[in-house]
PDB file of C-alpha atoms in Angstrom:
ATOM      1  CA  UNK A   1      41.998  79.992  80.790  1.00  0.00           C
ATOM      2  CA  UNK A   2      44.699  81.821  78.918  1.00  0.00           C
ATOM      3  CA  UNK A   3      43.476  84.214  75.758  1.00  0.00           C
ATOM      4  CA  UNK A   4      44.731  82.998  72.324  1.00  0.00           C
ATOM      5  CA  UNK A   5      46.765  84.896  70.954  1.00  0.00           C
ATOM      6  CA  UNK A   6      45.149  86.362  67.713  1.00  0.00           C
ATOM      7  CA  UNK A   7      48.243  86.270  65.508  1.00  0.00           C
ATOM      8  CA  UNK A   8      48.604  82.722  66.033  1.00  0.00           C
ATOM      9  CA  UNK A   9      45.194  82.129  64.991  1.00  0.00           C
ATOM     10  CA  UNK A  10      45.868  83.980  61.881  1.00  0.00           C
ATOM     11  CA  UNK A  11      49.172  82.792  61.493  1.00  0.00           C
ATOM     12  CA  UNK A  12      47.242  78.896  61.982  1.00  0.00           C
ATOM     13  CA  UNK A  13      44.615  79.773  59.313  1.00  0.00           C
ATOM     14  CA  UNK A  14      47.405  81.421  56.560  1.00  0.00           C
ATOM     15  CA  UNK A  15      49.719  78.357  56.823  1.00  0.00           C
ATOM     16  CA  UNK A  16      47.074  75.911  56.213  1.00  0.00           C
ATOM     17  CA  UNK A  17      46.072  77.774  53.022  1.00  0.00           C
ATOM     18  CA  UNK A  18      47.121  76.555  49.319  1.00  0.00           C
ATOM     19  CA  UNK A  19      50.942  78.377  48.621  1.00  0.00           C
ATOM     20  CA  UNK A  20      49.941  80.729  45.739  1.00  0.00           C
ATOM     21  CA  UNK A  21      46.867  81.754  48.196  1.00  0.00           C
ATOM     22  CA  UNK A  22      48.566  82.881  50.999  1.00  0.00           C
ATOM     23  CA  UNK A  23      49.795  86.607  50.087  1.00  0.00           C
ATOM     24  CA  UNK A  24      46.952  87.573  48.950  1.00  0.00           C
ATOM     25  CA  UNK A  25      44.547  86.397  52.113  1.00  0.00           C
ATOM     26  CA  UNK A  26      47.655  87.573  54.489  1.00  0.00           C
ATOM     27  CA  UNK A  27      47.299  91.332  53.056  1.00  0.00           C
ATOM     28  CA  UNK A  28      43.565  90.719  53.255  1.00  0.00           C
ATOM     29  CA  UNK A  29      43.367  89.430  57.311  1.00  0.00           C
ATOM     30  CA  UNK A  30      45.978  92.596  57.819  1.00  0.00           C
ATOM     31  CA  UNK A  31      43.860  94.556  56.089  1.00  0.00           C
ATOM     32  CA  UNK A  32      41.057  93.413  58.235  1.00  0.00           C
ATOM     33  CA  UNK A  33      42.756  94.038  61.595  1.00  0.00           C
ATOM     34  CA  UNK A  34      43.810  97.543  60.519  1.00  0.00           C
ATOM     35  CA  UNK A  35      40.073  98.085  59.730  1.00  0.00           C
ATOM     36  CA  UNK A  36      39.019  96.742  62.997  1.00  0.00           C
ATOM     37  CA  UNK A  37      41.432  99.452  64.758  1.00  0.00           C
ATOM     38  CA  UNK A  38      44.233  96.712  65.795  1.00  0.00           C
ATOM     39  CA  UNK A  39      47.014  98.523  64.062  1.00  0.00           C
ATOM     40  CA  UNK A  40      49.811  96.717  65.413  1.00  0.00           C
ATOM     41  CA  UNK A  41      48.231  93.406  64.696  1.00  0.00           C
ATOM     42  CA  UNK A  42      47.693  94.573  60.920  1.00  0.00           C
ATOM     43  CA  UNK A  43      51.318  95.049  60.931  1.00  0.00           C
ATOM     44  CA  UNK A  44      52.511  91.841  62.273  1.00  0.00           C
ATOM     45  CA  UNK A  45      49.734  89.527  60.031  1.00  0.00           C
ATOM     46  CA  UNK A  46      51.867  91.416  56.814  1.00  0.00           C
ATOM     47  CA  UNK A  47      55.138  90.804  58.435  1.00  0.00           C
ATOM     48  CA  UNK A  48      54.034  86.773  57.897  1.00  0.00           C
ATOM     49  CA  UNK A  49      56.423  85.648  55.610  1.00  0.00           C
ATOM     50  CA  UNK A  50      55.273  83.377  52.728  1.00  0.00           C
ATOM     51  CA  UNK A  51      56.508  80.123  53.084  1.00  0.00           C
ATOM     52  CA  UNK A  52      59.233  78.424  50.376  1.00  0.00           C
ATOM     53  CA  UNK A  53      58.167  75.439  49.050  1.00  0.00           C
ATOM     54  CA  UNK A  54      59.173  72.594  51.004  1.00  0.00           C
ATOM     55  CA  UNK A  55      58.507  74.476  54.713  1.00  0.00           C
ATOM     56  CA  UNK A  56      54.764  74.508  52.612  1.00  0.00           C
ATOM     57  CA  UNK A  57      54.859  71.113  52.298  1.00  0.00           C
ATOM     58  CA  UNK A  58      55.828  70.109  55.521  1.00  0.00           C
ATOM     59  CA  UNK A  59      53.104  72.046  56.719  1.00  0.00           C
ATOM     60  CA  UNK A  60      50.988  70.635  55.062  1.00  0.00           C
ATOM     61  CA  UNK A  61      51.527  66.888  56.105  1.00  0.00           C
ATOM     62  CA  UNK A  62      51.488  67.938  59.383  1.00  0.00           C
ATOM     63  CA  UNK A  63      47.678  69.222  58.892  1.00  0.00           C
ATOM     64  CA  UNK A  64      47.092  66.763  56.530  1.00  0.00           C
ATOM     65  CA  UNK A  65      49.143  63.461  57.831  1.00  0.00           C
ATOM     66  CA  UNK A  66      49.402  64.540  61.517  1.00  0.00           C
ATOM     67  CA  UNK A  67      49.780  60.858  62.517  1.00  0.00           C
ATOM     68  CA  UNK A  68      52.118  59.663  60.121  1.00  0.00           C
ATOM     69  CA  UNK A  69      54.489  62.786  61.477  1.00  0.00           C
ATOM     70  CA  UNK A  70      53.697  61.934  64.768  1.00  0.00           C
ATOM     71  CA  UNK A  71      55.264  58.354  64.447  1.00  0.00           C
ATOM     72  CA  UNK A  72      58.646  59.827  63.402  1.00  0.00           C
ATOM     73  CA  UNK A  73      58.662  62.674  65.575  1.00  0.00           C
ATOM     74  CA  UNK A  74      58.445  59.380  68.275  1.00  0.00           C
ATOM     75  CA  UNK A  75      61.360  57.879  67.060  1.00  0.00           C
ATOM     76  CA  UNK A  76      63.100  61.221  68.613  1.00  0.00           C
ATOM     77  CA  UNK A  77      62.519  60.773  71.427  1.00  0.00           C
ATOM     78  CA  UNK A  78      63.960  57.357  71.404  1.00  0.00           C
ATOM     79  CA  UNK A  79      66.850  59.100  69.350  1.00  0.00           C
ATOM     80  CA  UNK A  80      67.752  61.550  71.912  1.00  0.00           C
ATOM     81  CA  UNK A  81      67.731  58.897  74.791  1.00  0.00           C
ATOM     82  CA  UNK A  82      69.686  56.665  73.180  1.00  0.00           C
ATOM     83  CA  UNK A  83      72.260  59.589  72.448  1.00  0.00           C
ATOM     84  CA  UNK A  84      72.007  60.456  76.260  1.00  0.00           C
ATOM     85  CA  UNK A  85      72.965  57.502  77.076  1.00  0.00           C
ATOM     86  CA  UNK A  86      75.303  56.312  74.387  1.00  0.00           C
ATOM     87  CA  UNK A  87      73.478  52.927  73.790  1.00  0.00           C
ATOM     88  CA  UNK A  88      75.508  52.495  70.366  1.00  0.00           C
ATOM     89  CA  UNK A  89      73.724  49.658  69.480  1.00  0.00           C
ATOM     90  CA  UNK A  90      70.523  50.990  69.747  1.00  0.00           C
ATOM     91  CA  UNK A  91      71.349  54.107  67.962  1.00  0.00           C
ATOM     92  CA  UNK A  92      73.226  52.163  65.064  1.00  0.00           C
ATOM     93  CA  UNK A  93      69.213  49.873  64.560  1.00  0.00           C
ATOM     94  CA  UNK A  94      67.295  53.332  65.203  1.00  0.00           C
ATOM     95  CA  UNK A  95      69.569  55.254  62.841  1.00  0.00           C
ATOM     96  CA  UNK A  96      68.340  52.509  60.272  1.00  0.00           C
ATOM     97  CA  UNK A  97      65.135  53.246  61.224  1.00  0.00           C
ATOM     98  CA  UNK A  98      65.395  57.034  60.413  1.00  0.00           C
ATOM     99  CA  UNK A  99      66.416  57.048  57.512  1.00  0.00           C
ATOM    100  CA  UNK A 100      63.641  54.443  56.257  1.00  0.00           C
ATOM    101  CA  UNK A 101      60.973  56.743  58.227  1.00  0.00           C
ATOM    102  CA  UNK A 102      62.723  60.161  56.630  1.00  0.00           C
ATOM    103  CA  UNK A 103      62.329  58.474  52.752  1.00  0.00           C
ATOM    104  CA  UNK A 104      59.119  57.826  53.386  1.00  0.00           C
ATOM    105  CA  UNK A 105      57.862  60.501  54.777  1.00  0.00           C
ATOM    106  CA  UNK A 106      59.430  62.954  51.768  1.00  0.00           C
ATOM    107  CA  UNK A 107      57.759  60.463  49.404  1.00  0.00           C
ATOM    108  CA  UNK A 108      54.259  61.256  51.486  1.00  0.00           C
ATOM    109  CA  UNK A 109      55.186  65.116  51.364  1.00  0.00           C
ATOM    110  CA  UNK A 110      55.872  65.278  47.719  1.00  0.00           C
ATOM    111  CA  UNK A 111      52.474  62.784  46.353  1.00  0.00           C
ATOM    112  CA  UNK A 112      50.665  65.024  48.914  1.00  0.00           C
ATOM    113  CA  UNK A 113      51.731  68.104  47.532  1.00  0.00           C
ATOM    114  CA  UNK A 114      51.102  67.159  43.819  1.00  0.00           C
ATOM    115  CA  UNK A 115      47.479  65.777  45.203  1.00  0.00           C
ATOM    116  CA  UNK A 116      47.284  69.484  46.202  1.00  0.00           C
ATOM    117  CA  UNK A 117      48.098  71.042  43.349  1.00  0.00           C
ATOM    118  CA  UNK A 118      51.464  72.433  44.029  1.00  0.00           C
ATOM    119  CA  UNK A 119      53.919  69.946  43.038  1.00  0.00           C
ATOM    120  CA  UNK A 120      57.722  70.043  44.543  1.00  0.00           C
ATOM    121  CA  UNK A 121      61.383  69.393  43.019  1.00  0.00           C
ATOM    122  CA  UNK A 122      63.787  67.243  44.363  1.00  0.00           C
ATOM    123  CA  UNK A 123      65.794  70.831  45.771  1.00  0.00           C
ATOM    124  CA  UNK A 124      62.644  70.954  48.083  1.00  0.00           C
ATOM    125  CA  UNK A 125      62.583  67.275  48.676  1.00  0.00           C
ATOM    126  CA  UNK A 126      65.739  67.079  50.236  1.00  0.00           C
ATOM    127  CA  UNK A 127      64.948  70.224  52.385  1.00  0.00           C
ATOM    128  CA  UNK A 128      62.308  68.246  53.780  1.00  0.00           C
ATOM    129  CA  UNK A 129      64.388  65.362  54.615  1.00  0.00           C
ATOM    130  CA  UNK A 130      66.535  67.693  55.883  1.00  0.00           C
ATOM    131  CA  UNK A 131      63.387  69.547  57.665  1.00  0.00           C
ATOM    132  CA  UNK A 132      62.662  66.025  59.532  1.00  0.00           C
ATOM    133  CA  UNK A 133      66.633  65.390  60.480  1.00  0.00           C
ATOM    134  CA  UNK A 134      66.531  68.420  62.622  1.00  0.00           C
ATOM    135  CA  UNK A 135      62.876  67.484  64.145  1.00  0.00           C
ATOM    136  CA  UNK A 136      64.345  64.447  65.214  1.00  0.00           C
ATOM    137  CA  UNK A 137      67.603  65.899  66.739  1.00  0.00           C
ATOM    138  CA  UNK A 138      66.039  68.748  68.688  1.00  0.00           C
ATOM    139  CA  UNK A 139      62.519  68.668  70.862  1.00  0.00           C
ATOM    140  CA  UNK A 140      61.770  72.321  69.902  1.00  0.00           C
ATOM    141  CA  UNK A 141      62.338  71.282  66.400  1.00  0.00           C
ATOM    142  CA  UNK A 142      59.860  68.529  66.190  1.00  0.00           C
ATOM    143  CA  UNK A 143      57.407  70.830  67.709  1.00  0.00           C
ATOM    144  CA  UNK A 144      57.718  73.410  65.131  1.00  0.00           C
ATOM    145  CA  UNK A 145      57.246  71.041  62.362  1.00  0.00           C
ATOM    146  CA  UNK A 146      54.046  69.573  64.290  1.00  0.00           C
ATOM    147  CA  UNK A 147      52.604  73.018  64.544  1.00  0.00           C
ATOM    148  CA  UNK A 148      52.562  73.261  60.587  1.00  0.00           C
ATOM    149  CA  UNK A 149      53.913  76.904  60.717  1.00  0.00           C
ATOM    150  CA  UNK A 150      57.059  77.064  59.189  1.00  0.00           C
ATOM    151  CA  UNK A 151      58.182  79.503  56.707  1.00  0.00           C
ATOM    152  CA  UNK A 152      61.619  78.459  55.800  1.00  0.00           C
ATOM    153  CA  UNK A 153      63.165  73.912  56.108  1.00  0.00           C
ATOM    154  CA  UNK A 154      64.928  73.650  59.500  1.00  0.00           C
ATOM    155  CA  UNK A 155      68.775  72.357  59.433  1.00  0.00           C
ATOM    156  CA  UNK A 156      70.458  70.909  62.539  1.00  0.00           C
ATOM    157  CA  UNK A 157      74.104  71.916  63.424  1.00  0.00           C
ATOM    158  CA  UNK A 158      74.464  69.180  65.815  1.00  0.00           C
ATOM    159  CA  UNK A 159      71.894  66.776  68.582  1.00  0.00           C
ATOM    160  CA  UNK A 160      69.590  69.652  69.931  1.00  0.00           C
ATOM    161  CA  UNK A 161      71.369  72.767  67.876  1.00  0.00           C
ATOM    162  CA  UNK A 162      68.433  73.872  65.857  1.00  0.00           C
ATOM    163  CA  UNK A 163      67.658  77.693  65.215  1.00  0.00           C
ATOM    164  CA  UNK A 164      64.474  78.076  64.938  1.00  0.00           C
ATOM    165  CA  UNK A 165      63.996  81.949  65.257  1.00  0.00           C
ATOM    166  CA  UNK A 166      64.462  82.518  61.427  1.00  0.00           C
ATOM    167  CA  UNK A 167      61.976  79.531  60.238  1.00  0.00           C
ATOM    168  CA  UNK A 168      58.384  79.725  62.571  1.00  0.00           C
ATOM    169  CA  UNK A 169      56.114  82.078  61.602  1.00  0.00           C
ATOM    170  CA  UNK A 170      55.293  82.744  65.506  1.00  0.00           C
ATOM    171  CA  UNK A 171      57.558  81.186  67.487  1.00  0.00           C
ATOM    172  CA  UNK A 172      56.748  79.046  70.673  1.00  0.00           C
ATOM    173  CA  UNK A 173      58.206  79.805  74.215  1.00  0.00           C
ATOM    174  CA  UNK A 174      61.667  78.459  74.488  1.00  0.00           C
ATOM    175  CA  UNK A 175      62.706  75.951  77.425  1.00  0.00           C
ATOM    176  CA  UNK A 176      64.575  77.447  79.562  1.00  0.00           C
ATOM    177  CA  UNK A 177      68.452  76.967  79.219  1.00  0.00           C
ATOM    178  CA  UNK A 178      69.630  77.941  82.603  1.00  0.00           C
ATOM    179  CA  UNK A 179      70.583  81.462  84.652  1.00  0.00           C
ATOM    180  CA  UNK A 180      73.582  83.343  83.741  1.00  0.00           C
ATOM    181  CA  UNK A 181      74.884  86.261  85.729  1.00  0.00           C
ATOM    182  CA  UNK A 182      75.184  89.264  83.400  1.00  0.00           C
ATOM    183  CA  UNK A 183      75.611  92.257  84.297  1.00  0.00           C
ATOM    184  CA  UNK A 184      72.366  95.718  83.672  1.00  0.00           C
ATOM    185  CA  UNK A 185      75.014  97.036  81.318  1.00  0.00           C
ATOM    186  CA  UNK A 186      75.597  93.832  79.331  1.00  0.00           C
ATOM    187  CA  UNK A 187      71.906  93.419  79.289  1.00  0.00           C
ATOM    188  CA  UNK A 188      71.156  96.746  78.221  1.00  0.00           C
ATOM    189  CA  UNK A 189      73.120  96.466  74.898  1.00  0.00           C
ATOM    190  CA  UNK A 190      72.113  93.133  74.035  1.00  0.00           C
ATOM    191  CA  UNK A 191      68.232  95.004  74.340  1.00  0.00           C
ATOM    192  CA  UNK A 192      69.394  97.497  71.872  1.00  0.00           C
ATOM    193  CA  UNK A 193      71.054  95.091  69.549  1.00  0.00           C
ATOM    194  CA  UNK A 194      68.103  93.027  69.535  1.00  0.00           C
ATOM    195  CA  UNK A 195      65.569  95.985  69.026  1.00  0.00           C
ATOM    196  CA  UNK A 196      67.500  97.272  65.746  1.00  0.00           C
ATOM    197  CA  UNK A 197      67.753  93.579  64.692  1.00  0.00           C
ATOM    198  CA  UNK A 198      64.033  93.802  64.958  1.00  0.00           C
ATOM    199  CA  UNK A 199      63.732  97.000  63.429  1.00  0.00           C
ATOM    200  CA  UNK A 200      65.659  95.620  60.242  1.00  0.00           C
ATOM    201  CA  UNK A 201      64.035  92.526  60.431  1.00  0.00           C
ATOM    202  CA  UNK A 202      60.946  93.756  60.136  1.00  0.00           C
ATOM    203  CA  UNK A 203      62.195  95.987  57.198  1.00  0.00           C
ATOM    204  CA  UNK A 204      63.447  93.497  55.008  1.00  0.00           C
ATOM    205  CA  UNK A 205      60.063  91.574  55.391  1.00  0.00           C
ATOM    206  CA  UNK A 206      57.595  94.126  54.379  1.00  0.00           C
ATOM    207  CA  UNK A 207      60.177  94.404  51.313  1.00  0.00           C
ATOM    208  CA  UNK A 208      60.236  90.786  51.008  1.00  0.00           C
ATOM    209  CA  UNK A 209      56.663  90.479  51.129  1.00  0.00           C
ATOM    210  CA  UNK A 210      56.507  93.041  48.403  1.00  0.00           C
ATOM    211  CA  UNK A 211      58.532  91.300  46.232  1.00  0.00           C
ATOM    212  CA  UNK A 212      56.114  87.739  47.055  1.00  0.00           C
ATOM    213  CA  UNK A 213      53.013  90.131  46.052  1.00  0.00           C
ATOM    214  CA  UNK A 214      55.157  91.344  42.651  1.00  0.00           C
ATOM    215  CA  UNK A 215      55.985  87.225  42.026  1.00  0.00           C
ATOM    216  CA  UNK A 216      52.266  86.080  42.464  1.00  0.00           C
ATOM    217  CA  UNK A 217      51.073  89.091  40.005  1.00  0.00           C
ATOM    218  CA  UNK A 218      54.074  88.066  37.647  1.00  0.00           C
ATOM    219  CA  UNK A 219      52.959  84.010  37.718  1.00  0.00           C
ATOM    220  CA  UNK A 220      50.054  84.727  35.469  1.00  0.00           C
ATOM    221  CA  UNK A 221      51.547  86.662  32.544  1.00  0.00           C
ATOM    222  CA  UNK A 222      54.239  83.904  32.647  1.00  0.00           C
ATOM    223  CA  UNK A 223      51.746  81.040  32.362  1.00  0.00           C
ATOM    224  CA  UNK A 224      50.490  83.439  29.586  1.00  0.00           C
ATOM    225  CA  UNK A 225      53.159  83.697  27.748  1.00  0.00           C
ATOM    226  CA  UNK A 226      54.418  80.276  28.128  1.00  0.00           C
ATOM    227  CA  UNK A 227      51.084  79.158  26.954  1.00  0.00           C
ATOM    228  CA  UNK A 228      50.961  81.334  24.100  1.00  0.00           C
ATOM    229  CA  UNK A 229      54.486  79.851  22.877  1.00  0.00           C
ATOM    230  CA  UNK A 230      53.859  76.265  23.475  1.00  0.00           C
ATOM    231  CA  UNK A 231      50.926  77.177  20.694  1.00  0.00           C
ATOM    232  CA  UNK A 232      53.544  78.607  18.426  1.00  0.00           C
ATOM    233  CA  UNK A 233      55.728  75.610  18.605  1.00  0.00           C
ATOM    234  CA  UNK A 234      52.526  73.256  18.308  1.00  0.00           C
ATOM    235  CA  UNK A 235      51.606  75.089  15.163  1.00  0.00           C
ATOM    236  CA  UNK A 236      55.370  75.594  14.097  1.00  0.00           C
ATOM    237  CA  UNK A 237      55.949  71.747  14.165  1.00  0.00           C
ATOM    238  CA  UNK A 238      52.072  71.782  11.892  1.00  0.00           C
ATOM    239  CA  UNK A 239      53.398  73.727   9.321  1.00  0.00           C
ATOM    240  CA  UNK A 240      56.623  72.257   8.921  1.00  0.00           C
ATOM    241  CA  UNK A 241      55.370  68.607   8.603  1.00  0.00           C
ATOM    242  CA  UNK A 242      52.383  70.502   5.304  1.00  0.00           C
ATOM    243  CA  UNK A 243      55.399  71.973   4.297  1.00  0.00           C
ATOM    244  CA  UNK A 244      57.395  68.718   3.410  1.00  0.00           C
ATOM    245  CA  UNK A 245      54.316  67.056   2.243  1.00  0.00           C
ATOM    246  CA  UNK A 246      53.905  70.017  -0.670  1.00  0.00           C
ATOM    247  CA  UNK A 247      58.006  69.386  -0.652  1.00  0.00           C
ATOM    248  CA  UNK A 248      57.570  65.528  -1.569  1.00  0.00           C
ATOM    249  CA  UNK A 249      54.261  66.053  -3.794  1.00  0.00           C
ATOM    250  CA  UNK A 250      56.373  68.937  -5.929  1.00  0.00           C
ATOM    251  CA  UNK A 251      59.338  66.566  -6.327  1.00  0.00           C
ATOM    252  CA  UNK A 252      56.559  63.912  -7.455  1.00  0.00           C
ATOM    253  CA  UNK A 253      54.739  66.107 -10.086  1.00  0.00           C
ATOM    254  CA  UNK A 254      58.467  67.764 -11.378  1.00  0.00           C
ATOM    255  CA  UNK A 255      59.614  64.026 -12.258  1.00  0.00           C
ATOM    256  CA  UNK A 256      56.199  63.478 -13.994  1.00  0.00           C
ATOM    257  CA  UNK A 257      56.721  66.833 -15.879  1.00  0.00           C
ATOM    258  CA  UNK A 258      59.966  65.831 -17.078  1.00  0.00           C
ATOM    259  CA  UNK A 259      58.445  62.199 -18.455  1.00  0.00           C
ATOM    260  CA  UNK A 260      55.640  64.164 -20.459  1.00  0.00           C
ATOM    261  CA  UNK A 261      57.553  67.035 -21.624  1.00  0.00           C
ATOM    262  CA  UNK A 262      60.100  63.459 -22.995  1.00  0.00           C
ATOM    263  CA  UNK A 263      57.097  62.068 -24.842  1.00  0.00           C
ATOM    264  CA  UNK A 264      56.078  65.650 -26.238  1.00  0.00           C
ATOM    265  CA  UNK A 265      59.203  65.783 -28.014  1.00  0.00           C
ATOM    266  CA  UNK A 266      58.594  61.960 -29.006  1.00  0.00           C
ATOM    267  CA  UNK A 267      55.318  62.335 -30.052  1.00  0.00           C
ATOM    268  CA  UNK A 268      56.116  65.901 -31.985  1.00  0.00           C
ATOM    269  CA  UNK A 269      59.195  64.241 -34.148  1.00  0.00           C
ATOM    270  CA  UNK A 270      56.983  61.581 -35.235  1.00  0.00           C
ATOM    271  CA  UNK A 271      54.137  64.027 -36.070  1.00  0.00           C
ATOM    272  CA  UNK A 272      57.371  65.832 -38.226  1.00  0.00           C
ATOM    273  CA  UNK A 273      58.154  62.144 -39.692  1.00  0.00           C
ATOM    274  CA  UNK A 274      55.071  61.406 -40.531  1.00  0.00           C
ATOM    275  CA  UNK A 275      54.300  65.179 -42.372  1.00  0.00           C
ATOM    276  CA  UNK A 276      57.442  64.186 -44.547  1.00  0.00           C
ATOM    277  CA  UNK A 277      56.124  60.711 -45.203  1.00  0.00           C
ATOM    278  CA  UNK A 278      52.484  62.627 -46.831  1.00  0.00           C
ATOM    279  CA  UNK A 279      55.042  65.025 -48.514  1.00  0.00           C
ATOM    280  CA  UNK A 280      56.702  62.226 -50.611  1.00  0.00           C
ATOM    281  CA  UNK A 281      53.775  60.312 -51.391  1.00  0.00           C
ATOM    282  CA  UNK A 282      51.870  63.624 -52.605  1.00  0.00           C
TER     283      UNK A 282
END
């Protein structure tokens, strides 16, 4: 029996995990490893790249609603055979059938999500529509998405023309695409390209995974802050509606001012009229 490899495992536990957990127990399982004495696994567990938003939630229906994915990834295979074998009828009925499958399925991903606490926009809706368009065109496609590993939505440039090495956290052995004669020399330099790819690579993730870590220790501040304003508003809005009820009772109690300070003088020139009147008589 072959030995699992131990960064899938990780990799399988990570990408099962809730989005805003999954820096924080990646650094902790590298952490772990590096403790253990497995340096270079440390180092590749870090180099797991937090996934965006809608490879999350693709991930998470195919954990969480394996067989509802595993009805469209069918219709595929039907897909690809008809397009083998240019049966334009039967791909104009199953095309229909797609795109019913697709809608739903991005409805499923996006209640799921919210039932999960992470809700998704429509940016990362269509991603995953887009996500299940290239899982339908390409074998190696739909079996990415069924291994709920991705970090980044998959795209199709044409039937079968999916790059996958960008968007699965650990990729899956490729099927073979043939043998090419090439010569030591050629291969030799492709070797070296690819290493300093690698080497670059793996650069810009530790930085990108730094930046992740400096996001998830901004998030709370934000909420904070956001918070804290909402309050202000709340309480602005208070003290504006007690301010034009003191407004409208000091308009009220002005008019009623002006009506006495009428009768005063009334009341005062008959007070004079009626001295005078005493005057006479005296």
């Amino acid at each position: 029996m072959a030995k699992a490899d131990p960064l899938a495992m990780v990799a399988s536990e990570l990408y099962a995990l809730p989005l805003d957990e999954f820096t924080k127990s990646r650094n902790a399982r590298a952490t772990d490893a590096r403790s253990d004495g497995d340096r270079e696994l440390a180092d590749r567990i870090r180099q797991l790249r937090k996934p965006s938003a809608s490879a999350w939630a693709v991930n998470m229906l195919a954990r969480h609603r394996a067989e509802e994915v595993g009805k469209l990834l069918e219709l595929g295979e039907s897909l690809r055979q008809a397009q083998s074998e240019l049966d334009a009828d039967e791909l104009r009925e199953l095309g229909k059938r797609r795109q019913q499958l697709i809608a739903a399925v991005v409805r499923r991903a996006r209640s799921l999500a919210e039932d999960l606490g992470d809700p998704i926009g429509s940016a990362a809706a269509d991603e995953i529509g887009q996500t299940f368009q290239a899982a339908l065109a390409d074998l190696d496609a739909a079996q990415a998405v069924s291994a709920g590993m991705l970090t980044r939505p998959l795209a199709a440039s044409g039937w079968g023309l999916v790059d996958l090495d960008a968007v699965v956290s650990v990729p899956a052995k490729k099927r073979s695409a043939g043998v090419t004669s090439i010569s030591e020399r050629q291969i030799a330099k492709a070797r070296k390209r690819l290493a300093e790819a690698e080497r670059v690579l793996e650069q810009r993730e530790v930085e990108a995974g730094t930046l992740d870590d400096q996001l998830d220790q901004l998030a709370p501040r934000r909420k904070e802050l956001a918070d804290e304003r909402n309050a202000l508003e709340e309480r602005s809005a208070e003290l504006q509606t007690e301010l034009n009820a003191v407004d409208r009772e000091r308009d009220s109690v002005e008019r009623k001012r002006e009506k006495a300070a009428t009768a005063v003088a009334a009341a005062a020139l008959k007070v004079d009229e009626a001295a005078a009147e005493l005057k006479r008589l005296s």
